[in-house]
């Protein structure tokens, strides 16, 4: 855990400033987004060391002086924009600050921002209600579903772009490092079979087929997603090696098929409460043999290298609360491990810091 969580060493002046950032967070968020999407940060960035004035930006981008003025002033307050040493009082001359550089160029920041805007922003207003009611009360802003997963294939194109951009940015980057670990045992088998629960768009399944010529993958997911997965698998040329099983894993009638050498769940268990995780793992336990390896790939907030990454995960938990399902979150290592162990599994291996976003890859077997 970071020292920041234990030490309250900030002085009162800065603490009060931080509190104001939170108090105005919705407005500063929209200002940062407008600065990025209206091209203002880009213009400032292009001006490099020379800098650019407010009136030059207004003219270049055909935005009112007033509009550029209010956004840039907030940008100064946020530290995203800096004053040039030769700036005049009449027409401020601006350069890009380090925070502005990340707002403009950093992929994690962009993915988080688009996800916040297109998926979370309106529903965030219903956060307190979601907690009181134990359901995602902000979800009706997106559609009439019980969970966001039922509606994934029906989101607008912009919402899909942001949701999948967010989802893939995080887990995809861990796949290259996870593949050799998972296949170390599978390659010893003649006809290895892997079940990918929550296989989504078939990205992992396709990566497995490319990595190993013998692997057969079954994707288990909700019907809307298995249809997408099937299409993607066929397009990638793996129609014969990737099949799908459409079901809701939480339904009491759903049983997992037998025959898997490995079960893979990437960024899947965070879609469920701890009780539901134990329920799902109990079903897997029934279908597994003592030799079945159960892999869990998750970003755990207490295993992150950087505070910014832990913060992103803590904020993502709130998306689960008010939009996704009302009862899940990004977990801590011990709480997730315990929920799986209660179902009758034993942890065999734990790799932390997998991929640039510090995922944890856990391998379990039946106790
Ligand atoms: C966050 S995505 C993870 C996708 C992918 N494994 C990855 O690593 O990017 C969660 C997936 O779980 C599926 N899912 C959620 N609830 C489910 C349920 N009750 N039954 C089956 N699949 C479910 C969703 O449709 C989605 O494809």
mmCIF file of C-alpha atoms and ligand atoms in Angstrom:
data_model
loop_
_atom_site.group_PDB
_atom_site.id
_atom_site.type_symbol
_atom_site.label_atom_id
_atom_site.label_comp_id
_atom_site.label_asym_id
_atom_site.label_seq_id
_atom_site.Cartn_x
_atom_site.Cartn_y
_atom_site.Cartn_z
ATOM 1 C CA UNK A 1 0.000 0.000 0.000
ATOM 2 C CA UNK A 2 1.217 3.506 -0.747
ATOM 3 C CA UNK A 3 2.461 5.762 2.063
ATOM 4 C CA UNK A 4 -0.110 8.278 0.827
ATOM 5 C CA UNK A 5 -2.854 6.079 2.306
ATOM 6 C CA UNK A 6 -1.194 6.111 5.730
ATOM 7 C CA UNK A 7 0.453 9.533 6.077
ATOM 8 C CA UNK A 8 -1.660 12.666 6.233
ATOM 9 C CA UNK A 9 1.297 14.967 5.657
ATOM 10 C CA UNK A 10 -0.327 17.501 3.321
ATOM 11 C CA UNK A 11 -0.389 21.065 4.698
ATOM 12 C CA UNK A 12 -3.709 22.842 5.299
ATOM 13 C CA UNK A 13 -3.357 25.254 2.377
ATOM 14 C CA UNK A 14 -2.825 22.463 -0.125
ATOM 15 C CA UNK A 15 -5.478 20.290 1.512
ATOM 16 C CA UNK A 16 -8.006 23.068 1.034
ATOM 17 C CA UNK A 17 -6.947 23.443 -2.605
ATOM 18 C CA UNK A 18 -7.365 19.679 -3.160
ATOM 19 C CA UNK A 19 -10.827 19.896 -1.610
ATOM 20 C CA UNK A 20 -11.773 22.656 -4.090
ATOM 21 C CA UNK A 21 -10.587 20.482 -6.997
ATOM 22 C CA UNK A 22 -13.039 17.835 -5.821
ATOM 23 C CA UNK A 23 -15.817 20.369 -5.242
ATOM 24 C CA UNK A 24 -15.526 21.601 -8.837
ATOM 25 C CA UNK A 25 -14.534 18.258 -10.387
ATOM 26 C CA UNK A 26 -17.480 18.033 -12.831
ATOM 27 C CA UNK A 27 -16.695 21.503 -14.213
ATOM 28 C CA UNK A 28 -12.935 21.062 -14.407
ATOM 29 C CA UNK A 29 -13.477 17.679 -16.069
ATOM 30 C CA UNK A 30 -15.678 19.238 -18.757
ATOM 31 C CA UNK A 31 -13.216 22.102 -19.187
ATOM 32 C CA UNK A 32 -10.318 19.688 -19.684
ATOM 33 C CA UNK A 33 -12.363 17.707 -22.185
ATOM 34 C CA UNK A 34 -13.313 20.859 -24.114
ATOM 35 C CA UNK A 35 -9.686 22.067 -24.085
ATOM 36 C CA UNK A 36 -8.708 18.723 -25.622
ATOM 37 C CA UNK A 37 -11.617 18.178 -28.016
ATOM 38 C CA UNK A 38 -11.844 21.762 -29.300
ATOM 39 C CA UNK A 39 -8.174 21.609 -30.282
ATOM 40 C CA UNK A 40 -6.944 24.252 -27.809
ATOM 41 C CA UNK A 41 -4.341 22.033 -26.112
ATOM 42 C CA UNK A 42 -3.122 20.927 -29.532
ATOM 43 C CA UNK A 43 -2.622 24.537 -30.657
ATOM 44 C CA UNK A 44 -0.770 25.384 -27.465
ATOM 45 C CA UNK A 45 1.352 22.257 -27.847
ATOM 46 C CA UNK A 46 2.204 23.118 -31.464
ATOM 47 C CA UNK A 47 3.370 26.598 -30.401
ATOM 48 C CA UNK A 48 6.094 24.894 -28.315
ATOM 49 C CA UNK A 49 8.478 27.242 -26.455
ATOM 50 C CA UNK A 50 7.275 30.355 -28.318
ATOM 51 C CA UNK A 51 3.789 30.003 -26.855
ATOM 52 C CA UNK A 52 0.523 31.308 -28.282
ATOM 53 C CA UNK A 53 -1.883 34.045 -27.165
ATOM 54 C CA UNK A 54 -5.578 33.674 -26.380
ATOM 55 C CA UNK A 55 -6.541 35.835 -29.373
ATOM 56 C CA UNK A 56 -4.348 33.780 -31.735
ATOM 57 C CA UNK A 57 -6.037 30.577 -30.536
ATOM 58 C CA UNK A 58 -9.499 32.151 -30.897
ATOM 59 C CA UNK A 59 -8.715 33.202 -34.448
ATOM 60 C CA UNK A 60 -7.112 29.906 -35.512
ATOM 61 C CA UNK A 61 -9.901 27.723 -34.135
ATOM 62 C CA UNK A 62 -12.789 30.087 -34.811
ATOM 63 C CA UNK A 63 -13.887 30.085 -31.171
ATOM 64 C CA UNK A 64 -14.984 33.267 -29.336
ATOM 65 C CA UNK A 65 -12.386 35.099 -27.263
ATOM 66 C CA UNK A 66 -14.724 34.603 -24.313
ATOM 67 C CA UNK A 67 -14.868 30.822 -24.882
ATOM 68 C CA UNK A 68 -11.094 30.390 -25.196
ATOM 69 C CA UNK A 69 -10.653 32.719 -22.226
ATOM 70 C CA UNK A 70 -12.778 30.785 -19.723
ATOM 71 C CA UNK A 71 -11.346 27.416 -20.758
ATOM 72 C CA UNK A 72 -7.741 28.583 -20.707
ATOM 73 C CA UNK A 73 -8.166 30.271 -17.313
ATOM 74 C CA UNK A 74 -9.451 27.004 -15.875
ATOM 75 C CA UNK A 75 -6.558 25.252 -17.635
ATOM 76 C CA UNK A 76 -4.156 27.561 -15.768
ATOM 77 C CA UNK A 77 -5.878 26.760 -12.486
ATOM 78 C CA UNK A 78 -5.563 23.044 -13.201
ATOM 79 C CA UNK A 79 -1.899 23.373 -14.111
ATOM 80 C CA UNK A 80 -2.553 22.020 -17.606
ATOM 81 C CA UNK A 81 -1.533 25.329 -19.210
ATOM 82 C CA UNK A 82 1.323 27.616 -18.164
ATOM 83 C CA UNK A 83 2.005 31.306 -18.726
ATOM 84 C CA UNK A 84 4.910 32.110 -21.056
ATOM 85 C CA UNK A 85 7.619 34.248 -19.417
ATOM 86 C CA UNK A 86 6.822 37.046 -21.908
ATOM 87 C CA UNK A 87 3.069 36.850 -21.377
ATOM 88 C CA UNK A 88 1.367 40.278 -21.363
ATOM 89 C CA UNK A 89 -1.531 41.321 -19.168
ATOM 90 C CA UNK A 90 -3.583 42.262 -22.291
ATOM 91 C CA UNK A 91 -3.408 38.959 -24.115
ATOM 92 C CA UNK A 92 -2.045 36.024 -22.142
ATOM 93 C CA UNK A 93 0.687 34.005 -23.899
ATOM 94 C CA UNK A 94 0.455 30.309 -23.124
ATOM 95 C CA UNK A 95 2.551 27.144 -23.211
ATOM 96 C CA UNK A 96 1.574 23.557 -22.481
ATOM 97 C CA UNK A 97 2.136 22.329 -18.916
ATOM 98 C CA UNK A 98 3.079 18.745 -18.047
ATOM 99 C CA UNK A 99 -0.482 17.985 -16.936
ATOM 100 C CA UNK A 100 -1.724 19.346 -20.276
ATOM 101 C CA UNK A 101 0.785 17.108 -22.057
ATOM 102 C CA UNK A 102 -0.770 14.039 -20.430
ATOM 103 C CA UNK A 103 -4.328 15.234 -21.103
ATOM 104 C CA UNK A 104 -3.405 15.587 -24.755
ATOM 105 C CA UNK A 105 -1.131 12.607 -25.371
ATOM 106 C CA UNK A 106 -1.408 9.960 -22.688
ATOM 107 C CA UNK A 107 -3.493 6.967 -23.738
ATOM 108 C CA UNK A 108 -4.604 6.005 -20.220
ATOM 109 C CA UNK A 109 -5.827 9.555 -19.590
ATOM 110 C CA UNK A 110 -7.694 9.652 -22.892
ATOM 111 C CA UNK A 111 -9.312 6.264 -22.416
ATOM 112 C CA UNK A 112 -10.371 7.168 -18.851
ATOM 113 C CA UNK A 113 -11.720 10.536 -19.961
ATOM 114 C CA UNK A 114 -13.786 9.155 -22.847
ATOM 115 C CA UNK A 115 -15.135 6.390 -20.617
ATOM 116 C CA UNK A 116 -16.043 8.926 -17.901
ATOM 117 C CA UNK A 117 -17.830 11.151 -20.416
ATOM 118 C CA UNK A 118 -19.673 8.625 -22.586
ATOM 119 C CA UNK A 119 -20.462 5.928 -20.031
ATOM 120 C CA UNK A 120 -20.314 7.375 -16.507
ATOM 121 C CA UNK A 121 -20.906 11.102 -16.505
ATOM 122 C CA UNK A 122 -24.689 11.345 -16.382
ATOM 123 C CA UNK A 123 -25.191 8.237 -14.242
ATOM 124 C CA UNK A 124 -22.621 9.411 -11.672
ATOM 125 C CA UNK A 125 -25.291 11.730 -10.346
ATOM 126 C CA UNK A 126 -27.126 8.602 -9.143
ATOM 127 C CA UNK A 127 -24.178 7.196 -7.180
ATOM 128 C CA UNK A 128 -25.630 7.780 -3.724
ATOM 129 C CA UNK A 129 -29.011 6.415 -4.843
ATOM 130 C CA UNK A 130 -27.256 3.330 -6.288
ATOM 131 C CA UNK A 131 -25.623 2.623 -2.952
ATOM 132 C CA UNK A 132 -28.861 3.138 -1.035
ATOM 133 C CA UNK A 133 -30.865 0.954 -3.432
ATOM 134 C CA UNK A 134 -28.149 -1.643 -4.133
ATOM 135 C CA UNK A 135 -28.635 -1.350 -7.889
ATOM 136 C CA UNK A 136 -27.037 0.655 -10.732
ATOM 137 C CA UNK A 137 -29.458 3.599 -10.583
ATOM 138 C CA UNK A 138 -27.434 5.563 -13.156
ATOM 139 C CA UNK A 139 -27.769 2.871 -15.830
ATOM 140 C CA UNK A 140 -31.156 4.085 -17.214
ATOM 141 C CA UNK A 141 -29.201 7.031 -18.692
ATOM 142 C CA UNK A 142 -27.712 4.461 -21.095
ATOM 143 C CA UNK A 143 -30.585 2.026 -21.542
ATOM 144 C CA UNK A 144 -33.337 -0.044 -19.905
ATOM 145 C CA UNK A 145 -31.203 -2.947 -18.712
ATOM 146 C CA UNK A 146 -30.609 -4.600 -15.352
ATOM 147 C CA UNK A 147 -26.837 -4.573 -15.900
ATOM 148 C CA UNK A 148 -24.700 -2.803 -18.492
ATOM 149 C CA UNK A 149 -23.549 -6.184 -19.845
ATOM 150 C CA UNK A 150 -27.035 -7.006 -21.160
ATOM 151 C CA UNK A 151 -26.918 -3.807 -23.197
ATOM 152 C CA UNK A 152 -23.293 -3.782 -24.404
ATOM 153 C CA UNK A 153 -24.172 -4.730 -27.972
ATOM 154 C CA UNK A 154 -26.928 -2.070 -28.033
ATOM 155 C CA UNK A 155 -24.849 0.930 -26.937
ATOM 156 C CA UNK A 156 -24.455 3.775 -29.453
ATOM 157 C CA UNK A 157 -21.311 3.683 -31.596
ATOM 158 C CA UNK A 158 -19.676 6.429 -29.519
ATOM 159 C CA UNK A 159 -20.535 4.656 -26.241
ATOM 160 C CA UNK A 160 -19.237 1.334 -27.619
ATOM 161 C CA UNK A 161 -16.008 3.023 -28.706
ATOM 162 C CA UNK A 162 -15.455 4.387 -25.204
ATOM 163 C CA UNK A 163 -16.563 1.252 -23.316
ATOM 164 C CA UNK A 164 -14.500 -1.177 -25.393
ATOM 165 C CA UNK A 165 -11.609 1.288 -25.631
ATOM 166 C CA UNK A 166 -11.500 1.367 -21.829
ATOM 167 C CA UNK A 167 -11.974 -2.380 -21.415
ATOM 168 C CA UNK A 168 -9.391 -3.342 -24.020
ATOM 169 C CA UNK A 169 -6.831 -0.724 -23.046
ATOM 170 C CA UNK A 170 -6.580 -2.260 -19.645
ATOM 171 C CA UNK A 171 -6.643 -6.032 -20.177
ATOM 172 C CA UNK A 172 -5.187 -6.301 -23.712
ATOM 173 C CA UNK A 173 -1.850 -4.882 -22.652
ATOM 174 C CA UNK A 174 -1.411 -7.699 -20.145
ATOM 175 C CA UNK A 175 -2.109 -10.467 -22.691
ATOM 176 C CA UNK A 176 1.406 -10.717 -24.233
ATOM 177 C CA UNK A 177 2.975 -11.320 -20.811
ATOM 178 C CA UNK A 178 0.152 -13.625 -19.662
ATOM 179 C CA UNK A 179 0.252 -15.941 -22.720
ATOM 180 C CA UNK A 180 3.603 -17.676 -22.008
ATOM 181 C CA UNK A 181 2.626 -18.204 -18.360
ATOM 182 C CA UNK A 182 -0.716 -19.835 -19.255
ATOM 183 C CA UNK A 183 0.721 -21.900 -22.112
ATOM 184 C CA UNK A 184 3.691 -23.203 -20.161
ATOM 185 C CA UNK A 185 1.509 -26.069 -18.900
ATOM 186 C CA UNK A 186 -0.905 -26.300 -21.842
ATOM 187 C CA UNK A 187 1.803 -26.975 -24.431
ATOM 188 C CA UNK A 188 2.642 -30.278 -22.708
ATOM 189 C CA UNK A 189 -0.867 -31.556 -23.608
ATOM 190 C CA UNK A 190 -1.915 -33.164 -26.909
ATOM 191 C CA UNK A 191 -5.207 -31.348 -27.494
ATOM 192 C CA UNK A 192 -5.380 -28.563 -24.931
ATOM 193 C CA UNK A 193 -8.741 -26.936 -24.271
ATOM 194 C CA UNK A 194 -9.318 -23.602 -22.593
ATOM 195 C CA UNK A 195 -12.571 -22.026 -21.416
ATOM 196 C CA UNK A 196 -12.595 -18.236 -21.558
ATOM 197 C CA UNK A 197 -15.375 -17.103 -19.237
ATOM 198 C CA UNK A 198 -16.491 -13.562 -20.078
ATOM 199 C CA UNK A 199 -14.587 -13.855 -23.366
ATOM 200 C CA UNK A 200 -16.251 -10.691 -24.700
ATOM 201 C CA UNK A 201 -14.996 -9.867 -28.244
ATOM 202 C CA UNK A 202 -12.767 -12.989 -28.488
ATOM 203 C CA UNK A 203 -9.542 -10.974 -28.249
ATOM 204 C CA UNK A 204 -7.914 -13.391 -25.802
ATOM 205 C CA UNK A 205 -9.255 -16.460 -27.622
ATOM 206 C CA UNK A 206 -7.800 -15.198 -30.914
ATOM 207 C CA UNK A 207 -4.499 -14.354 -29.200
ATOM 208 C CA UNK A 208 -4.396 -17.944 -27.840
ATOM 209 C CA UNK A 209 -4.995 -19.452 -31.301
ATOM 210 C CA UNK A 210 -2.241 -17.307 -32.773
ATOM 211 C CA UNK A 211 0.122 -18.246 -29.942
ATOM 212 C CA UNK A 212 -0.457 -22.009 -30.067
ATOM 213 C CA UNK A 213 -1.480 -24.124 -33.061
ATOM 214 C CA UNK A 214 -3.321 -26.826 -31.066
ATOM 215 C CA UNK A 215 -5.432 -24.899 -28.590
ATOM 216 C CA UNK A 216 -9.250 -25.105 -28.725
ATOM 217 C CA UNK A 217 -11.069 -22.264 -26.973
ATOM 218 C CA UNK A 218 -14.676 -22.106 -25.775
ATOM 219 C CA UNK A 219 -15.951 -18.631 -24.956
ATOM 220 C CA UNK A 220 -18.631 -18.461 -22.296
ATOM 221 C CA UNK A 221 -20.530 -15.160 -22.227
ATOM 222 C CA UNK A 222 -23.965 -13.556 -22.478
ATOM 223 C CA UNK A 223 -25.752 -14.128 -25.816
ATOM 224 C CA UNK A 224 -25.215 -10.568 -27.171
ATOM 225 C CA UNK A 225 -21.464 -10.950 -26.663
ATOM 226 C CA UNK A 226 -21.094 -14.530 -27.933
ATOM 227 C CA UNK A 227 -22.605 -13.399 -31.254
ATOM 228 C CA UNK A 228 -19.904 -10.707 -31.541
ATOM 229 C CA UNK A 229 -17.189 -13.153 -30.419
ATOM 230 C CA UNK A 230 -18.236 -15.713 -33.055
ATOM 231 C CA UNK A 231 -18.103 -13.117 -35.804
ATOM 232 C CA UNK A 232 -14.662 -11.894 -34.729
ATOM 233 C CA UNK A 233 -13.310 -15.456 -34.386
ATOM 234 C CA UNK A 234 -14.499 -16.325 -37.897
ATOM 235 C CA UNK A 235 -13.029 -13.119 -39.316
ATOM 236 C CA UNK A 236 -9.675 -13.968 -37.727
ATOM 237 C CA UNK A 237 -9.798 -17.404 -39.403
ATOM 238 C CA UNK A 238 -10.375 -19.437 -36.231
ATOM 239 C CA UNK A 239 -13.985 -20.575 -36.747
ATOM 240 C CA UNK A 240 -12.964 -24.213 -36.175
ATOM 241 C CA UNK A 241 -10.926 -23.578 -33.036
ATOM 242 C CA UNK A 242 -13.108 -21.095 -31.170
ATOM 243 C CA UNK A 243 -16.660 -21.977 -30.211
ATOM 244 C CA UNK A 244 -19.061 -20.194 -27.886
ATOM 245 C CA UNK A 245 -21.453 -21.105 -25.121
ATOM 246 C CA UNK A 246 -24.109 -18.430 -24.541
ATOM 247 C CA UNK A 247 -25.361 -18.276 -20.969
ATOM 248 C CA UNK A 248 -25.721 -16.164 -17.861
ATOM 249 C CA UNK A 249 -23.198 -17.603 -15.410
ATOM 250 C CA UNK A 250 -25.297 -16.439 -12.464
ATOM 251 C CA UNK A 251 -28.432 -18.375 -13.458
ATOM 252 C CA UNK A 252 -29.031 -21.259 -11.077
ATOM 253 C CA UNK A 253 -29.657 -23.534 -14.057
ATOM 254 C CA UNK A 254 -26.295 -22.717 -15.687
ATOM 255 C CA UNK A 255 -23.692 -25.469 -15.266
ATOM 256 C CA UNK A 256 -20.175 -25.230 -16.653
ATOM 257 C CA UNK A 257 -19.200 -27.877 -19.178
ATOM 258 C CA UNK A 258 -16.422 -30.330 -18.298
ATOM 259 C CA UNK A 259 -13.208 -30.984 -20.191
ATOM 260 C CA UNK A 260 -11.215 -27.787 -19.741
ATOM 261 C CA UNK A 261 -7.481 -28.030 -19.061
ATOM 262 C CA UNK A 262 -7.509 -24.358 -18.206
ATOM 263 C CA UNK A 263 -10.212 -21.885 -17.265
ATOM 264 C CA UNK A 264 -9.430 -18.240 -18.013
ATOM 265 C CA UNK A 265 -11.205 -15.248 -16.501
ATOM 266 C CA UNK A 266 -9.769 -11.909 -17.475
ATOM 267 C CA UNK A 267 -11.269 -8.757 -16.018
ATOM 268 C CA UNK A 268 -14.375 -10.839 -15.422
ATOM 269 C CA UNK A 269 -14.687 -11.388 -11.673
ATOM 270 C CA UNK A 270 -14.744 -7.639 -11.033
ATOM 271 C CA UNK A 271 -18.202 -7.713 -12.660
ATOM 272 C CA UNK A 272 -19.554 -9.564 -9.603
ATOM 273 C CA UNK A 273 -19.951 -9.199 -5.847
ATOM 274 C CA UNK A 274 -17.721 -11.339 -3.609
ATOM 275 C CA UNK A 275 -20.667 -13.676 -2.908
ATOM 276 C CA UNK A 276 -21.348 -14.050 -6.625
ATOM 277 C CA UNK A 277 -17.642 -14.724 -7.248
ATOM 278 C CA UNK A 278 -17.777 -17.600 -4.766
ATOM 279 C CA UNK A 279 -20.961 -18.868 -6.475
ATOM 280 C CA UNK A 280 -19.339 -18.802 -9.947
ATOM 281 C CA UNK A 281 -16.178 -20.469 -8.654
ATOM 282 C CA UNK A 282 -18.269 -23.169 -6.957
ATOM 283 C CA UNK A 283 -19.749 -24.013 -10.372
ATOM 284 C CA UNK A 284 -16.265 -24.095 -11.898
ATOM 285 C CA UNK A 285 -15.140 -26.334 -9.029
ATOM 286 C CA UNK A 286 -17.878 -28.854 -9.908
ATOM 287 C CA UNK A 287 -16.732 -29.045 -13.539
ATOM 288 C CA UNK A 288 -12.974 -28.986 -12.838
ATOM 289 C CA UNK A 289 -10.577 -31.874 -12.253
ATOM 290 C CA UNK A 290 -7.617 -31.669 -9.808
ATOM 291 C CA UNK A 291 -5.428 -30.885 -12.867
ATOM 292 C CA UNK A 292 -7.550 -27.997 -14.182
ATOM 293 C CA UNK A 293 -5.720 -24.702 -13.866
ATOM 294 C CA UNK A 294 -8.004 -21.783 -13.107
ATOM 295 C CA UNK A 295 -6.462 -18.452 -14.122
ATOM 296 C CA UNK A 296 -7.698 -15.087 -12.945
ATOM 297 C CA UNK A 297 -6.325 -11.888 -14.476
ATOM 298 C CA UNK A 298 -7.354 -8.781 -12.550
ATOM 299 C CA UNK A 299 -6.080 -5.271 -11.877
ATOM 300 C CA UNK A 300 -5.947 -5.148 -8.073
ATOM 301 C CA UNK A 301 -5.754 -1.636 -6.684
ATOM 302 C CA UNK A 302 -3.477 -2.535 -3.773
ATOM 303 C CA UNK A 303 -0.943 -4.172 -6.121
ATOM 304 C CA UNK A 304 -0.373 -1.140 -8.339
ATOM 305 C CA UNK A 305 3.021 0.477 -8.867
ATOM 306 C CA UNK A 306 1.654 4.020 -9.222
ATOM 307 C CA UNK A 307 -0.916 6.000 -7.244
ATOM 308 C CA UNK A 308 -2.470 7.196 -10.534
ATOM 309 C CA UNK A 309 -3.205 3.582 -11.473
ATOM 310 C CA UNK A 310 -4.720 2.757 -8.074
ATOM 311 C CA UNK A 311 -6.811 5.938 -8.299
ATOM 312 C CA UNK A 312 -8.107 4.891 -11.744
ATOM 313 C CA UNK A 313 -9.186 1.547 -10.310
ATOM 314 C CA UNK A 314 -10.844 3.101 -7.269
ATOM 315 C CA UNK A 315 -12.793 5.384 -9.622
ATOM 316 C CA UNK A 316 -13.650 2.426 -11.858
ATOM 317 C CA UNK A 317 -15.278 0.748 -8.845
ATOM 318 C CA UNK A 318 -17.780 3.612 -8.803
ATOM 319 C CA UNK A 319 -18.657 2.873 -12.432
ATOM 320 C CA UNK A 320 -19.604 -0.630 -11.281
ATOM 321 C CA UNK A 321 -21.703 0.860 -8.486
ATOM 322 C CA UNK A 322 -23.797 3.338 -10.476
ATOM 323 C CA UNK A 323 -23.669 2.008 -14.056
ATOM 324 C CA UNK A 324 -22.535 -1.592 -14.454
ATOM 325 C CA UNK A 325 -24.362 -3.675 -11.859
ATOM 326 C CA UNK A 326 -24.567 -1.958 -8.467
ATOM 327 C CA UNK A 327 -22.651 -4.584 -6.522
ATOM 328 C CA UNK A 328 -19.122 -5.185 -7.805
ATOM 329 C CA UNK A 329 -15.821 -3.341 -7.784
ATOM 330 C CA UNK A 330 -12.109 -3.503 -8.425
ATOM 331 C CA UNK A 331 -10.829 -5.718 -5.661
ATOM 332 C CA UNK A 332 -7.949 -5.876 -3.232
ATOM 333 C CA UNK A 333 -5.723 -8.928 -3.491
ATOM 334 C CA UNK A 334 -6.743 -10.634 -0.239
ATOM 335 C CA UNK A 335 -10.509 -10.147 -0.592
ATOM 336 C CA UNK A 336 -10.549 -11.588 -4.113
ATOM 337 C CA UNK A 337 -8.294 -14.525 -3.215
ATOM 338 C CA UNK A 338 -10.457 -15.365 -0.202
ATOM 339 C CA UNK A 339 -13.713 -15.371 -2.239
ATOM 340 C CA UNK A 340 -12.111 -17.908 -4.615
ATOM 341 C CA UNK A 341 -10.631 -20.048 -1.835
ATOM 342 C CA UNK A 342 -14.040 -20.318 -0.127
ATOM 343 C CA UNK A 343 -15.264 -22.131 -3.270
ATOM 344 C CA UNK A 344 -12.682 -24.876 -2.644
ATOM 345 C CA UNK A 345 -9.636 -23.642 -4.540
ATOM 346 C CA UNK A 346 -6.026 -23.165 -3.509
ATOM 347 C CA UNK A 347 -3.720 -20.458 -4.844
ATOM 348 C CA UNK A 348 -0.776 -22.023 -6.692
ATOM 349 C CA UNK A 349 0.908 -19.011 -8.284
ATOM 350 C CA UNK A 350 0.573 -15.245 -8.117
ATOM 351 C CA UNK A 351 2.250 -12.944 -10.646
ATOM 352 C CA UNK A 352 1.808 -9.260 -9.845
ATOM 353 C CA UNK A 353 2.784 -6.376 -12.108
ATOM 354 C CA UNK A 354 1.872 -8.200 -15.343
ATOM 355 C CA UNK A 355 1.891 -5.803 -18.337
ATOM 356 C CA UNK A 356 2.279 -2.035 -18.223
ATOM 357 C CA UNK A 357 -0.891 -1.670 -16.111
ATOM 358 C CA UNK A 358 0.316 -4.002 -13.355
ATOM 359 C CA UNK A 359 -2.279 -6.754 -13.586
ATOM 360 C CA UNK A 360 -2.231 -9.716 -11.238
ATOM 361 C CA UNK A 361 -2.327 -13.187 -12.772
ATOM 362 C CA UNK A 362 -3.410 -15.793 -10.233
ATOM 363 C CA UNK A 363 -3.454 -19.573 -10.776
ATOM 364 C CA UNK A 364 -5.678 -21.770 -8.667
ATOM 365 C CA UNK A 365 -6.321 -25.515 -8.440
ATOM 366 C CA UNK A 366 -8.879 -27.557 -6.534
ATOM 367 C CA UNK A 367 -7.907 -27.982 -2.890
HETATM 368 C C1 LIG B 1 -15.192 -6.425 -18.445
HETATM 369 S S1 LIG B 1 -15.589 -7.598 -19.666
HETATM 370 C C2 LIG B 1 -14.096 -8.504 -19.776
HETATM 371 C C3 LIG B 1 -13.794 -8.941 -21.138
HETATM 372 C C4 LIG B 1 -12.506 -9.668 -21.425
HETATM 373 N N1 LIG B 1 -12.404 -10.924 -20.732
HETATM 374 C C5 LIG B 1 -11.296 -8.801 -21.212
HETATM 375 O O1 LIG B 1 -10.365 -9.214 -20.523
HETATM 376 O O2 LIG B 1 -11.230 -7.681 -21.761
HETATM 377 C C6 LIG B 1 -16.673 -8.689 -18.816
HETATM 378 C C7 LIG B 1 -17.332 -9.719 -19.693
HETATM 379 O O3 LIG B 1 -18.141 -10.549 -18.835
HETATM 380 C C8 LIG B 1 -19.377 -10.790 -19.445
HETATM 381 N N2 LIG B 1 -20.405 -11.018 -18.416
HETATM 382 C C9 LIG B 1 -20.822 -10.142 -17.472
HETATM 383 N N3 LIG B 1 -21.798 -10.686 -16.722
HETATM 384 C C10 LIG B 1 -21.993 -11.932 -17.196
HETATM 385 C C11 LIG B 1 -22.865 -12.999 -16.829
HETATM 386 N N4 LIG B 1 -23.717 -12.850 -15.828
HETATM 387 N N5 LIG B 1 -22.799 -14.166 -17.520
HETATM 388 C C12 LIG B 1 -21.902 -14.306 -18.546
HETATM 389 N N6 LIG B 1 -21.047 -13.337 -18.930
HETATM 390 C C13 LIG B 1 -21.102 -12.163 -18.281
HETATM 391 C C14 LIG B 1 -19.652 -9.493 -20.226
HETATM 392 O O4 LIG B 1 -20.594 -9.694 -21.268
HETATM 393 C C15 LIG B 1 -18.256 -9.145 -20.749
HETATM 394 O O5 LIG B 1 -17.999 -9.747 -21.979
#
